[in-house]
């Protein structure tokens, strides 16, 4: 039994010693096998990506600028009519309502003329009395002259013809009385004529202040009128765009006007640039004249330009000569343009002469016949390789960056 235990202990020790060695050797053999049979990775130089872009050839030309502005319609002529005499309003024209139109010289209101008709009669009577007194004095002067002649003949002595002897002061007094009576009559007739209030020009009533039966005093407001032959648009233009407005344009720069709220389109022309900046916006005010904005009183237009309406104004400005015209999409941030320079990207700073909603006009930065990139690039980098769409179609397949 002691011998069996000794044999078991021996083989146990042998197993504990050789089994790990066998496992280590087997692992080494396996590692060597897999290393010898593993695929070898070949490193290759990455291909350079080329962006495919659409381009447009720049060309030199001329362009007429258009300055887009916003403005307010105001009256070119506005007046507040006031009574020149006092009295009760006796009648009013049918057009005497807000929005009513009345022709130049037409009767708008009339005051009770009775008192002024009496004043005219009295002035006429006073004038007749003064004229009669003048005639009597002229006769008296003839008598005085004849009496002085007879006195000289009877006495045989010369007698001085003094002013008093010839009744010249009395004659001058009578002539002055006639002149004063004539002036009083003219004043009475003027007051009578002023009982009829007439429109000073073709006008529209925007405010009425009295009605039939109202007693009005002298210098009391009767109505506010605006002229209908012409309206003005006071348009706001930035100081940067103001030089584009050509004040020397024959007849004024043409302007197209559109209402912001309603329908309708009108034409006008620039009259002047106000000499003061707007206090709020710090922009210049350009005055635009619109002729016949409402049509005639008998034939009004279907769309009327309204006072205080907000409008868009497209002002035809100066002509630009020798500029590069490009689509608005070609202009990038910070006033830069992308150029295809020998199939590489060249980021250019440009000088803008003017830009509209659809196009930009450059005075420097891009030369004629250069290729301007119209495509968008995800990460534009100066000098990055490019390929035009025409070259991409004609050339061999290449990994490209999306347009």
Short mmCIF file of C-alpha atoms in Angstrom, two decimals:
data_model
loop_
_atom_site.label_atom_id
_atom_site.label_comp_id
_atom_site.label_asym_id
_atom_site.label_seq_id
_atom_site.Cartn_x
_atom_site.Cartn_y
_atom_site.Cartn_z
CA UNK A 1 0.00 0.00 0.00
CA UNK A 2 2.87 2.32 0.70
CA UNK A 3 4.26 1.52 -2.74
CA UNK A 4 0.93 2.50 -4.46
CA UNK A 5 0.91 5.87 -2.72
CA UNK A 6 4.44 6.49 -3.85
CA UNK A 7 3.54 5.74 -7.52
CA UNK A 8 0.49 8.02 -7.43
CA UNK A 9 2.47 10.89 -6.02
CA UNK A 10 5.11 10.48 -8.72
CA UNK A 11 2.69 10.65 -11.64
CA UNK A 12 0.89 13.55 -10.05
CA UNK A 13 4.10 15.52 -9.93
CA UNK A 14 4.92 14.54 -13.52
CA UNK A 15 1.46 15.74 -14.71
CA UNK A 16 1.76 19.04 -12.88
CA UNK A 17 5.13 19.68 -14.46
CA UNK A 18 4.61 18.57 -18.10
CA UNK A 19 1.00 19.64 -18.75
CA UNK A 20 1.79 23.40 -18.48
CA UNK A 21 4.82 22.90 -20.68
CA UNK A 22 2.72 21.11 -23.28
CA UNK A 23 0.14 23.92 -23.22
CA UNK A 24 2.83 26.60 -23.59
CA UNK A 25 4.40 24.78 -26.53
CA UNK A 26 1.00 24.27 -28.17
CA UNK A 27 0.18 27.96 -27.74
CA UNK A 28 3.50 28.97 -29.28
CA UNK A 29 2.94 26.68 -32.24
CA UNK A 30 -0.57 28.06 -32.76
CA UNK A 31 0.65 31.69 -32.54
CA UNK A 32 3.37 30.96 -35.08
CA UNK A 33 0.85 29.38 -37.43
CA UNK A 34 -1.64 32.23 -37.29
CA UNK A 35 1.11 34.82 -37.68
CA UNK A 36 2.47 33.03 -40.74
CA UNK A 37 -0.97 32.72 -42.35
CA UNK A 38 -2.45 36.18 -41.36
CA UNK A 39 -3.24 38.61 -44.28
CA UNK A 40 -0.81 41.46 -44.74
CA UNK A 41 -2.44 45.01 -44.89
CA UNK A 42 -1.03 47.10 -47.74
CA UNK A 43 -0.89 50.89 -47.07
CA UNK A 44 -1.87 53.04 -50.05
CA UNK A 45 -1.66 56.82 -50.60
CA UNK A 46 -5.15 58.38 -50.19
CA UNK A 47 -6.63 59.79 -53.35
CA UNK A 48 -7.10 63.56 -53.41
CA UNK A 49 -10.80 64.57 -53.56
CA UNK A 50 -11.78 67.13 -56.19
CA UNK A 51 -14.90 69.31 -55.85
CA UNK A 52 -17.06 69.51 -58.94
CA UNK A 53 -18.48 73.02 -59.38
CA UNK A 54 -20.62 74.97 -61.79
CA UNK A 55 -19.03 78.15 -63.11
CA UNK A 56 -20.07 81.24 -65.02
CA UNK A 57 -17.77 83.35 -67.13
CA UNK A 58 -17.65 86.97 -65.94
CA UNK A 59 -18.24 89.66 -68.54
CA UNK A 60 -17.90 93.45 -68.54
CA UNK A 61 -20.95 95.60 -69.28
CA UNK A 62 -23.19 98.52 -68.33
CA UNK A 63 -26.21 98.53 -66.04
CA UNK A 64 -28.87 100.96 -64.88
CA UNK A 65 -29.27 100.95 -61.12
CA UNK A 66 -32.61 100.73 -59.34
CA UNK A 67 -32.84 102.00 -55.76
CA UNK A 68 -35.51 100.19 -53.77
CA UNK A 69 -37.08 102.38 -51.10
CA UNK A 70 -40.14 102.63 -48.89
CA UNK A 71 -42.09 105.79 -48.36
CA UNK A 72 -45.29 107.56 -47.34
CA UNK A 73 -47.77 109.35 -49.58
CA UNK A 74 -48.27 113.01 -48.63
CA UNK A 75 -50.03 115.97 -50.20
CA UNK A 76 -48.00 118.14 -52.55
CA UNK A 77 -50.44 121.00 -51.86
CA UNK A 78 -52.47 121.27 -48.68
CA UNK A 79 -54.43 124.24 -47.36
CA UNK A 80 -56.80 124.97 -44.53
CA UNK A 81 -59.54 127.30 -45.77
CA UNK A 82 -60.53 130.02 -43.32
CA UNK A 83 -63.43 132.43 -43.41
CA UNK A 84 -62.43 135.94 -44.41
CA UNK A 85 -65.73 137.34 -43.15
CA UNK A 86 -68.16 136.25 -40.45
CA UNK A 87 -71.65 134.93 -40.94
CA UNK A 88 -73.94 131.93 -40.95
CA UNK A 89 -73.19 129.10 -43.41
CA UNK A 90 -76.05 129.21 -45.88
CA UNK A 91 -75.16 126.40 -48.30
CA UNK A 92 -72.51 123.77 -49.01
CA UNK A 93 -71.52 121.88 -52.14
CA UNK A 94 -72.37 118.20 -52.48
CA UNK A 95 -68.64 117.48 -52.51
CA UNK A 96 -68.26 119.08 -49.07
CA UNK A 97 -67.60 115.73 -47.36
CA UNK A 98 -64.33 113.97 -46.54
CA UNK A 99 -63.04 112.46 -49.77
CA UNK A 100 -65.19 114.72 -51.94
CA UNK A 101 -63.53 116.29 -54.94
CA UNK A 102 -64.07 119.78 -56.24
CA UNK A 103 -62.69 121.63 -59.26
CA UNK A 104 -60.67 124.80 -59.09
CA UNK A 105 -62.94 127.87 -58.75
CA UNK A 106 -66.06 125.88 -57.87
CA UNK A 107 -68.21 127.04 -54.96
CA UNK A 108 -67.60 125.09 -51.77
CA UNK A 109 -69.52 127.09 -49.13
CA UNK A 110 -71.56 130.28 -48.97
CA UNK A 111 -72.35 132.53 -46.02
CA UNK A 112 -75.47 134.63 -45.53
CA UNK A 113 -74.73 137.74 -47.67
CA UNK A 114 -77.58 140.01 -46.39
CA UNK A 115 -75.44 142.17 -44.10
CA UNK A 116 -72.79 142.59 -46.77
CA UNK A 117 -75.34 143.48 -49.44
CA UNK A 118 -76.59 146.26 -47.16
CA UNK A 119 -72.99 147.40 -46.64
CA UNK A 120 -72.53 147.60 -50.41
CA UNK A 121 -75.69 149.72 -50.77
CA UNK A 122 -74.49 152.10 -48.08
CA UNK A 123 -71.04 152.34 -49.69
CA UNK A 124 -72.63 153.04 -53.07
CA UNK A 125 -74.73 155.78 -51.51
CA UNK A 126 -71.74 157.32 -49.77
CA UNK A 127 -69.83 157.30 -53.03
CA UNK A 128 -72.71 159.03 -54.85
CA UNK A 129 -72.80 161.71 -52.13
CA UNK A 130 -69.04 162.25 -52.38
CA UNK A 131 -69.17 162.46 -56.14
CA UNK A 132 -72.01 165.04 -55.94
CA UNK A 133 -70.00 167.09 -53.44
CA UNK A 134 -67.02 166.95 -55.79
CA UNK A 135 -69.15 168.16 -58.68
CA UNK A 136 -70.49 171.04 -56.57
CA UNK A 137 -66.98 171.97 -55.47
CA UNK A 138 -65.73 171.89 -59.05
CA UNK A 139 -68.59 174.32 -59.91
CA UNK A 140 -67.69 176.51 -56.96
CA UNK A 141 -64.09 176.63 -58.16
CA UNK A 142 -65.23 177.81 -61.61
CA UNK A 143 -67.30 180.54 -59.96
CA UNK A 144 -64.35 181.65 -57.81
CA UNK A 145 -62.15 181.84 -60.88
CA UNK A 146 -64.74 183.96 -62.74
CA UNK A 147 -65.23 186.27 -59.75
CA UNK A 148 -61.50 186.86 -59.50
CA UNK A 149 -61.36 187.77 -63.20
CA UNK A 150 -64.18 190.27 -62.88
CA UNK A 151 -62.49 191.85 -59.84
CA UNK A 152 -59.32 192.41 -61.79
CA UNK A 153 -61.22 194.00 -64.66
CA UNK A 154 -63.17 196.40 -62.43
CA UNK A 155 -60.27 197.45 -60.18
CA UNK A 156 -57.64 197.44 -62.86
CA UNK A 157 -55.22 196.00 -60.39
CA UNK A 158 -53.69 192.57 -60.41
CA UNK A 159 -54.92 190.17 -57.72
CA UNK A 160 -52.87 187.15 -56.63
CA UNK A 161 -54.54 183.83 -57.36
CA UNK A 162 -53.98 182.15 -54.01
CA UNK A 163 -54.95 178.52 -53.38
CA UNK A 164 -57.52 179.60 -50.87
CA UNK A 165 -59.00 182.15 -53.27
CA UNK A 166 -59.21 179.49 -55.94
CA UNK A 167 -60.77 176.98 -53.46
CA UNK A 168 -58.08 174.38 -54.20
CA UNK A 169 -58.12 172.93 -50.64
CA UNK A 170 -61.87 172.45 -50.84
CA UNK A 171 -61.47 170.71 -54.21
CA UNK A 172 -58.76 168.40 -52.84
CA UNK A 173 -61.00 167.58 -49.88
CA UNK A 174 -63.89 166.67 -52.18
CA UNK A 175 -61.63 164.51 -54.37
CA UNK A 176 -60.29 162.72 -51.27
CA UNK A 177 -63.84 162.06 -50.09
CA UNK A 178 -64.62 160.44 -53.43
CA UNK A 179 -61.47 158.29 -53.29
CA UNK A 180 -62.33 157.17 -49.75
CA UNK A 181 -65.91 156.35 -50.75
CA UNK A 182 -64.66 154.31 -53.73
CA UNK A 183 -62.33 152.36 -51.41
CA UNK A 184 -65.19 151.72 -48.98
CA UNK A 185 -67.32 150.42 -51.85
CA UNK A 186 -64.54 148.10 -53.03
CA UNK A 187 -64.12 146.82 -49.47
CA UNK A 188 -67.86 146.21 -49.12
CA UNK A 189 -67.95 144.38 -52.46
CA UNK A 190 -64.92 142.28 -51.46
CA UNK A 191 -66.63 141.30 -48.21
CA UNK A 192 -69.74 140.40 -50.17
CA UNK A 193 -67.72 138.27 -52.61
CA UNK A 194 -65.97 136.59 -49.68
CA UNK A 195 -69.27 135.19 -48.45
CA UNK A 196 -68.79 132.63 -51.26
CA UNK A 197 -65.86 130.28 -50.54
CA UNK A 198 -64.33 128.70 -53.64
CA UNK A 199 -61.74 125.97 -54.16
CA UNK A 200 -58.32 127.53 -54.83
CA UNK A 201 -57.22 124.52 -56.93
CA UNK A 202 -58.43 121.07 -57.98
CA UNK A 203 -58.84 119.56 -54.58
CA UNK A 204 -60.12 116.79 -52.35
CA UNK A 205 -61.68 117.53 -48.97
CA UNK A 206 -59.87 115.67 -46.19
CA UNK A 207 -61.55 117.45 -43.27
CA UNK A 208 -64.63 119.62 -42.88
CA UNK A 209 -65.14 121.87 -39.86
CA UNK A 210 -68.57 123.49 -40.29
CA UNK A 211 -72.05 122.63 -41.49
CA UNK A 212 -75.00 124.52 -42.91
CA UNK A 213 -76.38 126.77 -40.18
CA UNK A 214 -73.08 127.13 -38.33
CA UNK A 215 -72.06 130.67 -37.46
CA UNK A 216 -68.42 131.23 -38.33
CA UNK A 217 -66.22 134.13 -37.39
CA UNK A 218 -63.49 135.70 -39.41
CA UNK A 219 -60.37 133.46 -39.64
CA UNK A 220 -62.30 130.42 -38.44
CA UNK A 221 -61.33 127.14 -40.17
CA UNK A 222 -63.84 125.84 -42.68
CA UNK A 223 -62.15 122.83 -44.33
CA UNK A 224 -58.80 121.23 -45.13
CA UNK A 225 -58.08 120.54 -48.80
CA UNK A 226 -55.32 118.71 -50.65
CA UNK A 227 -54.50 119.16 -54.30
CA UNK A 228 -55.44 116.28 -56.59
CA UNK A 229 -53.21 117.21 -59.53
CA UNK A 230 -50.13 115.90 -57.75
CA UNK A 231 -49.19 113.83 -54.71
CA UNK A 232 -45.75 113.39 -53.21
CA UNK A 233 -44.09 110.27 -51.91
CA UNK A 234 -41.50 110.86 -49.21
CA UNK A 235 -39.21 107.85 -49.67
CA UNK A 236 -36.45 106.84 -47.24
CA UNK A 237 -33.09 106.11 -48.91
CA UNK A 238 -29.91 105.11 -47.09
CA UNK A 239 -26.89 107.38 -47.37
CA UNK A 240 -25.01 104.54 -49.07
CA UNK A 241 -27.56 104.39 -51.91
CA UNK A 242 -28.24 108.11 -52.15
CA UNK A 243 -25.40 108.74 -54.68
CA UNK A 244 -27.19 106.34 -57.07
CA UNK A 245 -30.14 108.77 -57.34
CA UNK A 246 -29.37 110.93 -60.38
CA UNK A 247 -30.77 114.39 -59.67
CA UNK A 248 -29.54 115.60 -63.09
CA UNK A 249 -31.71 113.07 -64.91
CA UNK A 250 -33.76 114.97 -67.49
CA UNK A 251 -37.29 115.29 -66.12
CA UNK A 252 -36.32 113.54 -62.88
CA UNK A 253 -35.47 109.89 -62.25
CA UNK A 254 -38.45 107.66 -63.20
CA UNK A 255 -40.01 105.86 -60.26
CA UNK A 256 -42.41 102.92 -60.07
CA UNK A 257 -44.65 103.03 -57.02
CA UNK A 258 -46.62 100.15 -55.50
CA UNK A 259 -48.87 100.16 -52.48
CA UNK A 260 -47.83 97.97 -49.56
CA UNK A 261 -51.40 97.41 -48.42
CA UNK A 262 -53.55 97.52 -51.52
CA UNK A 263 -53.34 97.02 -55.24
CA UNK A 264 -52.27 99.45 -57.91
CA UNK A 265 -49.13 100.77 -59.53
CA UNK A 266 -48.24 104.35 -60.37
CA UNK A 267 -45.37 106.15 -62.06
CA UNK A 268 -43.61 109.24 -60.80
CA UNK A 269 -40.31 111.06 -60.90
CA UNK A 270 -37.82 112.36 -58.35
CA UNK A 271 -38.28 116.03 -57.56
CA UNK A 272 -35.66 116.68 -54.90
CA UNK A 273 -33.70 115.26 -52.00
CA UNK A 274 -34.66 116.88 -48.70
CA UNK A 275 -31.77 118.60 -47.01
CA UNK A 276 -32.36 116.95 -43.65
CA UNK A 277 -31.96 113.40 -42.38
CA UNK A 278 -34.90 111.61 -40.80
CA UNK A 279 -34.58 111.91 -37.02
CA UNK A 280 -35.57 108.29 -36.40
CA UNK A 281 -34.02 106.29 -39.22
CA UNK A 282 -31.11 108.65 -40.04
CA UNK A 283 -31.90 108.16 -43.72
CA UNK A 284 -32.32 110.73 -46.47
CA UNK A 285 -35.79 111.72 -47.68
CA UNK A 286 -36.29 111.65 -51.46
CA UNK A 287 -39.36 113.54 -52.68
CA UNK A 288 -41.17 111.80 -55.57
CA UNK A 289 -43.90 113.50 -57.58
CA UNK A 290 -46.90 111.49 -58.79
CA UNK A 291 -49.07 113.33 -61.30
CA UNK A 292 -52.85 112.87 -61.43
CA UNK A 293 -52.89 110.13 -58.74
CA UNK A 294 -56.69 110.01 -58.56
CA UNK A 295 -57.63 110.63 -62.18
CA UNK A 296 -60.00 113.45 -63.04
CA UNK A 297 -63.09 114.29 -61.03
CA UNK A 298 -65.28 113.05 -63.89
CA UNK A 299 -63.15 109.98 -64.64
CA UNK A 300 -61.42 108.76 -61.45
CA UNK A 301 -58.90 105.95 -61.68
CA UNK A 302 -59.92 102.47 -60.57
CA UNK A 303 -57.08 102.36 -58.04
CA UNK A 304 -56.45 105.51 -56.06
CA UNK A 305 -53.23 106.51 -54.39
CA UNK A 306 -54.21 107.30 -50.80
CA UNK A 307 -52.75 109.98 -48.57
CA UNK A 308 -50.64 108.45 -45.73
CA UNK A 309 -50.40 105.11 -47.57
CA UNK A 310 -47.13 103.19 -47.23
CA UNK A 311 -45.65 102.36 -50.63
CA UNK A 312 -42.69 100.69 -52.29
CA UNK A 313 -40.71 102.93 -54.64
CA UNK A 314 -38.30 101.59 -57.27
CA UNK A 315 -36.18 104.58 -58.28
CA UNK A 316 -34.32 104.37 -61.58
CA UNK A 317 -30.83 105.55 -60.68
CA UNK A 318 -27.50 106.24 -62.31
CA UNK A 319 -26.02 104.13 -65.09
CA UNK A 320 -23.00 102.02 -64.17
CA UNK A 321 -20.42 101.58 -66.91
CA UNK A 322 -17.75 98.88 -67.09
CA UNK A 323 -19.00 96.70 -64.24
CA UNK A 324 -19.12 92.94 -63.73
CA UNK A 325 -22.67 91.62 -63.36
CA UNK A 326 -23.13 88.38 -61.43
CA UNK A 327 -26.10 86.55 -59.93
CA UNK A 328 -26.75 87.41 -56.29
CA UNK A 329 -25.90 83.80 -55.34
CA UNK A 330 -22.31 84.32 -56.47
CA UNK A 331 -21.65 86.78 -53.64
CA UNK A 332 -20.44 85.02 -50.51
CA UNK A 333 -20.12 86.22 -46.94
CA UNK A 334 -17.95 89.26 -46.23
CA UNK A 335 -18.32 90.43 -49.86
CA UNK A 336 -16.19 87.66 -51.33
CA UNK A 337 -16.48 85.72 -54.58
CA UNK A 338 -15.12 82.23 -55.40
CA UNK A 339 -13.04 82.01 -58.55
CA UNK A 340 -11.93 78.88 -60.41
CA UNK A 341 -8.27 79.74 -60.92
CA UNK A 342 -6.58 76.96 -62.93
CA UNK A 343 -8.84 74.35 -61.32
CA UNK A 344 -8.13 75.61 -57.80
CA UNK A 345 -10.24 77.73 -55.51
CA UNK A 346 -9.35 81.42 -55.22
CA UNK A 347 -11.34 83.35 -52.62
CA UNK A 348 -11.49 87.00 -53.73
CA UNK A 349 -12.54 90.17 -51.94
CA UNK A 350 -14.62 92.36 -54.26
CA UNK A 351 -15.89 95.95 -54.37
CA UNK A 352 -19.64 96.33 -54.86
CA UNK A 353 -21.03 99.12 -57.00
CA UNK A 354 -24.63 98.05 -56.43
CA UNK A 355 -26.67 94.97 -55.66
CA UNK A 356 -30.27 94.21 -56.44
CA UNK A 357 -32.49 91.33 -55.37
CA UNK A 358 -31.23 89.18 -58.24
CA UNK A 359 -27.77 90.44 -59.19
CA UNK A 360 -24.61 92.12 -57.93
CA UNK A 361 -22.44 94.59 -59.82
CA UNK A 362 -18.71 94.73 -59.10
CA UNK A 363 -16.13 97.40 -59.85
CA UNK A 364 -13.08 95.41 -58.75
CA UNK A 365 -12.03 91.96 -57.59
CA UNK A 366 -13.14 90.01 -60.66
CA UNK A 367 -11.90 90.46 -64.21
CA UNK A 368 -13.74 89.74 -67.41
CA UNK A 369 -13.54 86.12 -68.70
CA UNK A 370 -12.71 84.69 -65.25
CA UNK A 371 -14.72 81.70 -64.07
CA UNK A 372 -16.95 82.53 -61.11
CA UNK A 373 -18.13 79.55 -59.04
CA UNK A 374 -21.89 79.32 -58.67
CA UNK A 375 -21.98 76.07 -56.63
CA UNK A 376 -21.94 75.90 -52.86
CA UNK A 377 -18.92 74.34 -51.14
CA UNK A 378 -19.16 72.73 -47.73
CA UNK A 379 -15.69 73.70 -46.53
CA UNK A 380 -14.10 76.17 -48.95
CA UNK A 381 -10.33 76.40 -48.53
CA UNK A 382 -8.00 78.63 -50.49
CA UNK A 383 -6.22 76.58 -53.16
CA UNK A 384 -8.43 73.49 -52.88
CA UNK A 385 -8.67 71.48 -56.15
CA UNK A 386 -11.71 71.96 -58.36
CA UNK A 387 -13.19 70.54 -61.48
CA UNK A 388 -15.93 72.10 -63.56
CA UNK A 389 -19.03 70.10 -64.38
CA UNK A 390 -18.06 70.13 -68.06
CA UNK A 391 -14.63 68.68 -67.29
CA UNK A 392 -16.16 66.11 -64.94
CA UNK A 393 -18.48 64.83 -67.65
CA UNK A 394 -15.70 64.65 -70.22
CA UNK A 395 -12.98 63.25 -67.89
CA UNK A 396 -12.39 59.93 -66.12
CA UNK A 397 -14.27 58.90 -62.94
CA UNK A 398 -12.81 60.47 -59.79
CA UNK A 399 -13.80 60.63 -56.14
CA UNK A 400 -15.46 64.02 -55.86
CA UNK A 401 -16.98 66.22 -53.21
CA UNK A 402 -20.70 66.85 -53.65
CA UNK A 403 -21.79 70.05 -55.23
#
